[in-house]
Amino acid sequence: MSEIANLKAGLIADIAAADTLEALEALRVGAMGKNGVVTGLLKTLGPMSPEDRLEKGPPIQDLRESVAAALATRKAALEQAALDAQLAAEKIDMTLPADPGPQGSVHPVSQVMDELAEIFADLGFSVATGPEIEDQWHNFTALNMPETHPARAMHDTFYLSAEDGAEPKVLRTHTSPVQIRTMMNQEPPIRIIAPGRVYRSDSDATHTPMFHQIEGLVIDKGITLGHLKWTLETFLKAFFERDDIVLRLRPSYFPFTEPSVEVDVGYMLTNGQRVIGGDGDAPGGGWLEVLGSGMVNRRVIEACGLDPDEWQGFAFGTGVDRLAMLKYGMNDLRAFFDGDLRWLRHYGFSALDVPTLSGGVGA
Ligand code: PHE
């Protein structure tokens, strides 16, 4: 075999055996680079006589073309193999279960607020909100508690320091100021609930300085105590998920409702536990106060710029934390706000399980 044929066979064998792109590139430089063997042979053609070139040219050109073709073929093969390996390594099995990661839980207070919003949405109520730092007019005065009214002392109010001689603001002591804000901003008929945080200077096993209330307000024409009773009964049956809820309405006093009623629900002692449901006057039964309510006082309707001869309504307020304790069997209110993860894991709810009630209103 001629020298060139030998060279060609050797180069092509080396190229075919190159197992990485880097090795192949080194072979290309060795053959076709500036100082490569093939380049060197091509350079010898220039100074040759035409006769010599006619004889020696074709095998050298053939060498160049064959080596270039072998390099291209091998390069494509190596690139394809690299791509195949990468695809195989990056394959994702979409059928594997996903890593769930750390799971949070829904606090019982949030859960109960969601449940209440859901129940009242079924009854046509929307959700209203108001500020937690409130002025005294909304928190007291417009609710028929003028400055000297003894009822202001009923609430152990947190007063903020006054700004430049202005009247000091308060941390709202109840959600009732949202009644005022809604009546002043919205044309009747009105059907709202207002859940939120409220503050009173009080602390023991059943009182915390911050707690949660939910307010209800209906303003329309011809509203009576009967509508109030039906609404509360329907809501409490849906909330406790029982049909045998019995209510007891007791005359009471709130400055912003007239008449005012406090609402108790009957319970039965079962294995030493108070289980909501049944007639509280039956043997083994008792009553638990759950709500304050009444017909909205004419003076409150007037303070909001409405004519009390045209518009009437009812309002109610209840403690969300207390409702949560009764429904889910927790007995220390302070644990609600300790942020103890063990308590939250035990009493919390899965975020994926909302909506939460097994039925709705009337289920
Ligand atoms: N705001 C009252 C309270 O905090 C509850 C209430 C609300 C009573 C609405 C009647 C009507 O005790």
mmCIF file of C-alpha atoms in Angstrom, residues 94-316:
data_model
loop_
_atom_site.group_PDB
_atom_site.id
_atom_site.type_symbol
_atom_site.label_atom_id
_atom_site.label_comp_id
_atom_site.label_asym_id
_atom_site.label_seq_id
_atom_site.Cartn_x
_atom_site.Cartn_y
_atom_site.Cartn_z
ATOM 1 C CA MET A 94 -44.299 11.801 36.164
ATOM 2 C CA THR A 95 -46.098 8.922 37.845
ATOM 3 C CA LEU A 96 -43.984 9.091 41.026
ATOM 4 C CA PRO A 97 -45.795 10.684 43.996
ATOM 5 C CA ALA A 98 -44.621 14.269 44.606
ATOM 6 C CA ASP A 99 -42.666 15.114 47.746
ATOM 7 C CA PRO A 100 -45.339 16.699 49.960
ATOM 8 C CA GLY A 101 -42.853 19.003 51.729
ATOM 9 C CA PRO A 102 -43.612 20.507 55.123
ATOM 10 C CA GLN A 103 -47.380 20.867 55.633
ATOM 11 C CA GLY A 104 -48.926 23.840 57.414
ATOM 12 C CA SER A 105 -52.417 23.727 58.823
ATOM 13 C CA VAL A 106 -55.381 26.053 59.092
ATOM 14 C CA HIS A 107 -55.851 27.523 62.575
ATOM 15 C CA PRO A 108 -59.233 26.637 64.145
ATOM 16 C CA VAL A 109 -60.148 30.347 64.262
ATOM 17 C CA SER A 110 -59.571 30.727 60.514
ATOM 18 C CA GLN A 111 -61.407 27.484 59.921
ATOM 19 C CA VAL A 112 -64.452 28.633 61.896
ATOM 20 C CA MET A 113 -64.439 32.039 60.182
ATOM 21 C CA ASP A 114 -64.417 30.260 56.804
ATOM 22 C CA GLU A 115 -67.266 28.023 57.907
ATOM 23 C CA LEU A 116 -69.309 31.018 59.085
ATOM 24 C CA ALA A 117 -68.663 32.970 55.880
ATOM 25 C CA GLU A 118 -69.768 29.918 53.911
ATOM 26 C CA ILE A 119 -72.993 29.487 55.913
ATOM 27 C CA PHE A 120 -73.929 33.164 55.680
ATOM 28 C CA ALA A 121 -73.042 33.316 51.989
ATOM 29 C CA ASP A 122 -75.712 30.654 51.464
ATOM 30 C CA LEU A 123 -78.154 33.003 53.224
ATOM 31 C CA GLY A 124 -77.220 35.937 50.960
ATOM 32 C CA PHE A 125 -74.815 37.764 53.313
ATOM 33 C CA SER A 126 -71.589 39.312 52.101
ATOM 34 C CA VAL A 127 -68.449 39.904 54.173
ATOM 35 C CA ALA A 128 -67.608 43.432 55.392
ATOM 36 C CA THR A 129 -64.477 44.615 57.209
ATOM 37 C CA GLY A 130 -63.396 47.620 59.242
ATOM 38 C CA PRO A 131 -60.231 48.912 60.948
ATOM 39 C CA GLU A 132 -58.948 47.473 64.219
ATOM 40 C CA ILE A 133 -57.748 50.938 65.280
ATOM 41 C CA GLU A 134 -61.095 52.678 65.500
ATOM 42 C CA ASP A 135 -62.317 56.132 66.470
ATOM 43 C CA GLN A 136 -64.582 56.499 69.445
ATOM 44 C CA TRP A 137 -67.476 57.736 67.337
ATOM 45 C CA HIS A 138 -67.689 54.455 65.395
ATOM 46 C CA ASN A 139 -66.843 52.220 68.357
ATOM 47 C CA PHE A 140 -69.178 53.915 70.865
ATOM 48 C CA THR A 141 -71.011 57.142 70.043
ATOM 49 C CA ALA A 142 -72.813 56.082 66.855
ATOM 50 C CA LEU A 143 -73.740 52.845 68.631
ATOM 51 C CA ASN A 144 -75.755 54.882 71.134
ATOM 52 C CA MET A 145 -73.011 55.053 73.743
ATOM 53 C CA PRO A 146 -72.422 58.781 74.281
ATOM 54 C CA GLU A 147 -69.306 59.880 76.127
ATOM 55 C CA THR A 148 -70.800 59.799 79.597
ATOM 56 C CA HIS A 149 -72.737 56.593 78.988
ATOM 57 C CA PRO A 150 -71.971 53.967 81.657
ATOM 58 C CA ALA A 151 -71.982 51.267 78.954
ATOM 59 C CA ARG A 152 -68.566 52.497 77.790
ATOM 60 C CA ALA A 153 -67.240 51.104 81.056
ATOM 61 C CA MET A 154 -68.659 47.663 80.140
ATOM 62 C CA HIS A 155 -65.749 47.233 77.763
ATOM 63 C CA ASP A 156 -62.242 47.328 79.198
ATOM 64 C CA THR A 157 -61.019 49.522 76.401
ATOM 65 C CA PHE A 158 -57.419 49.950 75.205
ATOM 66 C CA TYR A 159 -56.994 53.663 74.440
ATOM 67 C CA LEU A 160 -54.152 54.774 72.151
ATOM 68 C CA SER A 161 -52.242 57.974 72.879
ATOM 69 C CA ALA A 162 -53.931 60.952 71.249
ATOM 70 C CA GLU A 163 -52.360 62.783 68.318
ATOM 71 C CA ASP A 164 -52.119 66.585 68.769
ATOM 72 C CA GLY A 165 -55.104 67.156 71.001
ATOM 73 C CA ALA A 166 -57.325 64.887 68.904
ATOM 74 C CA GLU A 167 -59.574 62.420 70.650
ATOM 75 C CA PRO A 168 -57.621 59.240 71.399
ATOM 76 C CA LYS A 169 -58.400 56.305 69.146
ATOM 77 C CA VAL A 170 -59.178 52.878 70.583
ATOM 78 C CA LEU A 171 -58.493 49.280 69.660
ATOM 79 C CA ARG A 172 -62.015 48.307 68.686
ATOM 80 C CA THR A 173 -63.724 46.520 71.549
ATOM 81 C CA HIS A 174 -66.218 44.728 69.297
ATOM 82 C CA THR A 175 -67.024 44.289 65.591
ATOM 83 C CA SER A 176 -70.161 46.449 65.944
ATOM 84 C CA PRO A 177 -68.462 49.588 64.482
ATOM 85 C CA VAL A 178 -68.522 47.723 61.152
ATOM 86 C CA GLN A 179 -72.346 48.027 61.352
ATOM 87 C CA ILE A 180 -71.952 51.802 61.369
ATOM 88 C CA ARG A 181 -69.361 51.874 58.581
ATOM 89 C CA THR A 182 -71.539 49.654 56.406
ATOM 90 C CA MET A 183 -74.737 51.655 56.943
ATOM 91 C CA MET A 184 -72.884 54.875 56.137
ATOM 92 C CA ASN A 185 -71.295 53.518 52.964
ATOM 93 C CA GLN A 186 -73.929 51.275 51.491
ATOM 94 C CA GLU A 187 -77.561 51.737 50.501
ATOM 95 C CA PRO A 188 -79.984 49.375 52.215
ATOM 96 C CA PRO A 189 -81.097 46.624 51.948
ATOM 97 C CA ILE A 190 -77.994 45.374 53.753
ATOM 98 C CA ARG A 191 -77.024 41.828 54.662
ATOM 99 C CA ILE A 192 -73.454 41.542 55.943
ATOM 100 C CA ILE A 193 -71.296 39.654 58.350
ATOM 101 C CA ALA A 194 -68.094 41.188 59.706
ATOM 102 C CA PRO A 195 -65.512 38.791 61.139
ATOM 103 C CA GLY A 196 -62.384 40.124 62.796
ATOM 104 C CA ARG A 197 -60.106 40.758 65.743
ATOM 105 C CA VAL A 198 -61.288 42.761 68.763
ATOM 106 C CA TYR A 199 -59.440 43.874 71.926
ATOM 107 C CA ARG A 200 -60.267 44.158 75.608
ATOM 108 C CA SER A 201 -57.994 44.461 78.599
ATOM 109 C CA ASP A 202 -58.824 41.077 80.084
ATOM 110 C CA SER A 203 -56.922 37.810 80.556
ATOM 111 C CA ASP A 204 -57.740 34.413 82.081
ATOM 112 C CA ALA A 205 -58.582 30.874 80.852
ATOM 113 C CA THR A 206 -61.620 32.103 78.940
ATOM 114 C CA HIS A 207 -60.502 35.677 78.094
ATOM 115 C CA THR A 208 -57.563 36.929 76.044
ATOM 116 C CA PRO A 209 -56.767 40.621 75.366
ATOM 117 C CA MET A 210 -57.283 39.934 71.650
ATOM 118 C CA PHE A 211 -60.064 37.674 70.467
ATOM 119 C CA HIS A 212 -62.344 37.241 67.454
ATOM 120 C CA GLN A 213 -65.928 38.203 66.863
ATOM 121 C CA ILE A 214 -68.295 37.959 63.990
ATOM 122 C CA GLU A 215 -70.947 40.601 63.576
ATOM 123 C CA GLY A 216 -74.146 40.213 61.583
ATOM 124 C CA LEU A 217 -76.333 43.027 60.294
ATOM 125 C CA VAL A 218 -79.548 43.042 58.286
ATOM 126 C CA ILE A 219 -81.256 46.307 57.321
ATOM 127 C CA ASP A 220 -84.377 46.149 55.191
ATOM 128 C CA LYS A 221 -88.098 46.982 55.313
ATOM 129 C CA GLY A 222 -90.385 45.150 57.708
ATOM 130 C CA ILE A 223 -87.664 43.147 59.481
ATOM 131 C CA THR A 224 -88.816 41.573 62.755
ATOM 132 C CA LEU A 225 -87.462 39.574 65.684
ATOM 133 C CA GLY A 226 -88.864 36.499 63.908
ATOM 134 C CA HIS A 227 -86.353 36.975 61.071
ATOM 135 C CA LEU A 228 -83.570 37.241 63.647
ATOM 136 C CA LYS A 229 -84.626 34.050 65.396
ATOM 137 C CA TRP A 230 -84.903 32.073 62.140
ATOM 138 C CA THR A 231 -81.531 33.321 60.908
ATOM 139 C CA LEU A 232 -79.750 32.417 64.144
ATOM 140 C CA GLU A 233 -81.403 29.015 64.334
ATOM 141 C CA THR A 234 -80.514 28.228 60.713
ATOM 142 C CA PHE A 235 -76.939 29.387 61.188
ATOM 143 C CA LEU A 236 -76.385 27.455 64.439
ATOM 144 C CA LYS A 237 -77.851 24.246 62.968
ATOM 145 C CA ALA A 238 -75.548 24.535 59.945
ATOM 146 C CA PHE A 239 -72.533 25.423 62.075
ATOM 147 C CA PHE A 240 -72.918 22.600 64.612
ATOM 148 C CA GLU A 241 -74.103 20.277 61.817
ATOM 149 C CA ARG A 242 -77.097 19.122 63.908
ATOM 150 C CA ASP A 243 -80.862 19.480 63.464
ATOM 151 C CA ASP A 244 -81.692 19.261 67.158
ATOM 152 C CA ILE A 245 -80.303 22.685 68.119
ATOM 153 C CA VAL A 246 -82.665 24.391 70.621
ATOM 154 C CA LEU A 247 -82.371 28.141 71.212
ATOM 155 C CA ARG A 248 -83.362 30.074 74.290
ATOM 156 C CA LEU A 249 -83.800 33.828 73.823
ATOM 157 C CA ARG A 250 -83.381 35.889 76.990
ATOM 158 C CA PRO A 251 -84.188 39.611 77.311
ATOM 159 C CA SER A 252 -80.974 41.576 77.718
ATOM 160 C CA TYR A 253 -79.492 45.015 77.202
ATOM 161 C CA PHE A 254 -77.164 46.459 74.583
ATOM 162 C CA PRO A 255 -77.236 50.213 73.883
ATOM 163 C CA PHE A 256 -77.318 49.612 70.110
ATOM 164 C CA THR A 257 -80.218 47.134 70.002
ATOM 165 C CA GLU A 258 -83.776 47.484 71.289
ATOM 166 C CA PRO A 259 -85.130 45.051 72.267
ATOM 167 C CA SER A 260 -81.957 43.072 72.976
ATOM 168 C CA VAL A 261 -81.771 39.325 73.328
ATOM 169 C CA GLU A 262 -79.051 37.021 74.524
ATOM 170 C CA VAL A 263 -79.133 33.645 72.850
ATOM 171 C CA ASP A 264 -78.342 30.351 74.578
ATOM 172 C CA VAL A 265 -78.089 26.914 72.962
ATOM 173 C CA GLY A 266 -79.093 23.740 74.746
ATOM 174 C CA TYR A 267 -76.497 21.057 75.449
ATOM 175 C CA MET A 268 -76.507 17.562 76.918
ATOM 176 C CA LEU A 269 -73.853 16.257 79.251
ATOM 177 C CA THR A 270 -72.476 13.174 77.504
ATOM 178 C CA ASN A 271 -69.582 11.322 79.197
ATOM 179 C CA GLY A 272 -68.851 14.463 81.176
ATOM 180 C CA GLN A 273 -68.628 16.553 77.984
ATOM 181 C CA ARG A 274 -71.044 19.316 76.998
ATOM 182 C CA VAL A 275 -72.393 18.263 73.621
ATOM 183 C CA ILE A 276 -74.369 20.982 71.805
ATOM 184 C CA GLY A 277 -77.901 19.889 70.883
ATOM 185 C CA GLY A 278 -81.174 19.061 72.615
ATOM 186 C CA ASP A 279 -83.394 20.897 75.078
ATOM 187 C CA GLY A 280 -81.260 22.462 77.788
ATOM 188 C CA ASP A 281 -84.127 22.089 80.280
ATOM 189 C CA ALA A 282 -84.240 18.297 79.892
ATOM 190 C CA PRO A 283 -82.543 16.141 82.579
ATOM 191 C CA GLY A 284 -78.780 16.149 82.075
ATOM 192 C CA GLY A 285 -79.041 19.297 79.959
ATOM 193 C CA GLY A 286 -78.029 22.922 80.326
ATOM 194 C CA TRP A 287 -77.727 26.187 78.407
ATOM 195 C CA LEU A 288 -74.661 27.947 77.003
ATOM 196 C CA GLU A 289 -74.718 31.582 75.999
ATOM 197 C CA VAL A 290 -73.443 31.962 72.432
ATOM 198 C CA LEU A 291 -74.711 35.278 71.054
ATOM 199 C CA GLY A 292 -75.732 38.852 71.769
ATOM 200 C CA SER A 293 -78.335 40.268 69.431
ATOM 201 C CA GLY A 294 -81.409 42.397 68.977
ATOM 202 C CA MET A 295 -83.311 44.767 66.729
ATOM 203 C CA VAL A 296 -81.073 47.649 65.630
ATOM 204 C CA ASN A 297 -81.855 50.661 67.837
ATOM 205 C CA ARG A 298 -83.647 53.526 65.986
ATOM 206 C CA ARG A 299 -80.990 55.910 67.288
ATOM 207 C CA VAL A 300 -78.253 53.883 65.547
ATOM 208 C CA ILE A 301 -80.176 53.898 62.258
ATOM 209 C CA GLU A 302 -80.622 57.670 62.616
ATOM 210 C CA ALA A 303 -76.937 58.237 63.443
ATOM 211 C CA CYS A 304 -76.114 56.603 60.107
ATOM 212 C CA GLY A 305 -78.401 58.983 58.237
ATOM 213 C CA LEU A 306 -81.239 56.539 57.549
ATOM 214 C CA ASP A 307 -84.928 56.972 58.415
ATOM 215 C CA PRO A 308 -85.813 54.427 61.132
ATOM 216 C CA ASP A 309 -89.490 54.571 60.111
ATOM 217 C CA GLU A 310 -88.488 53.273 56.708
ATOM 218 C CA TRP A 311 -85.632 50.906 57.582
ATOM 219 C CA GLN A 312 -85.419 48.343 60.373
ATOM 220 C CA GLY A 313 -83.124 45.483 61.035
ATOM 221 C CA PHE A 314 -81.416 43.144 63.402
ATOM 222 C CA ALA A 315 -77.831 42.682 64.486
ATOM 223 C CA PHE A 316 -75.915 40.003 66.313
#
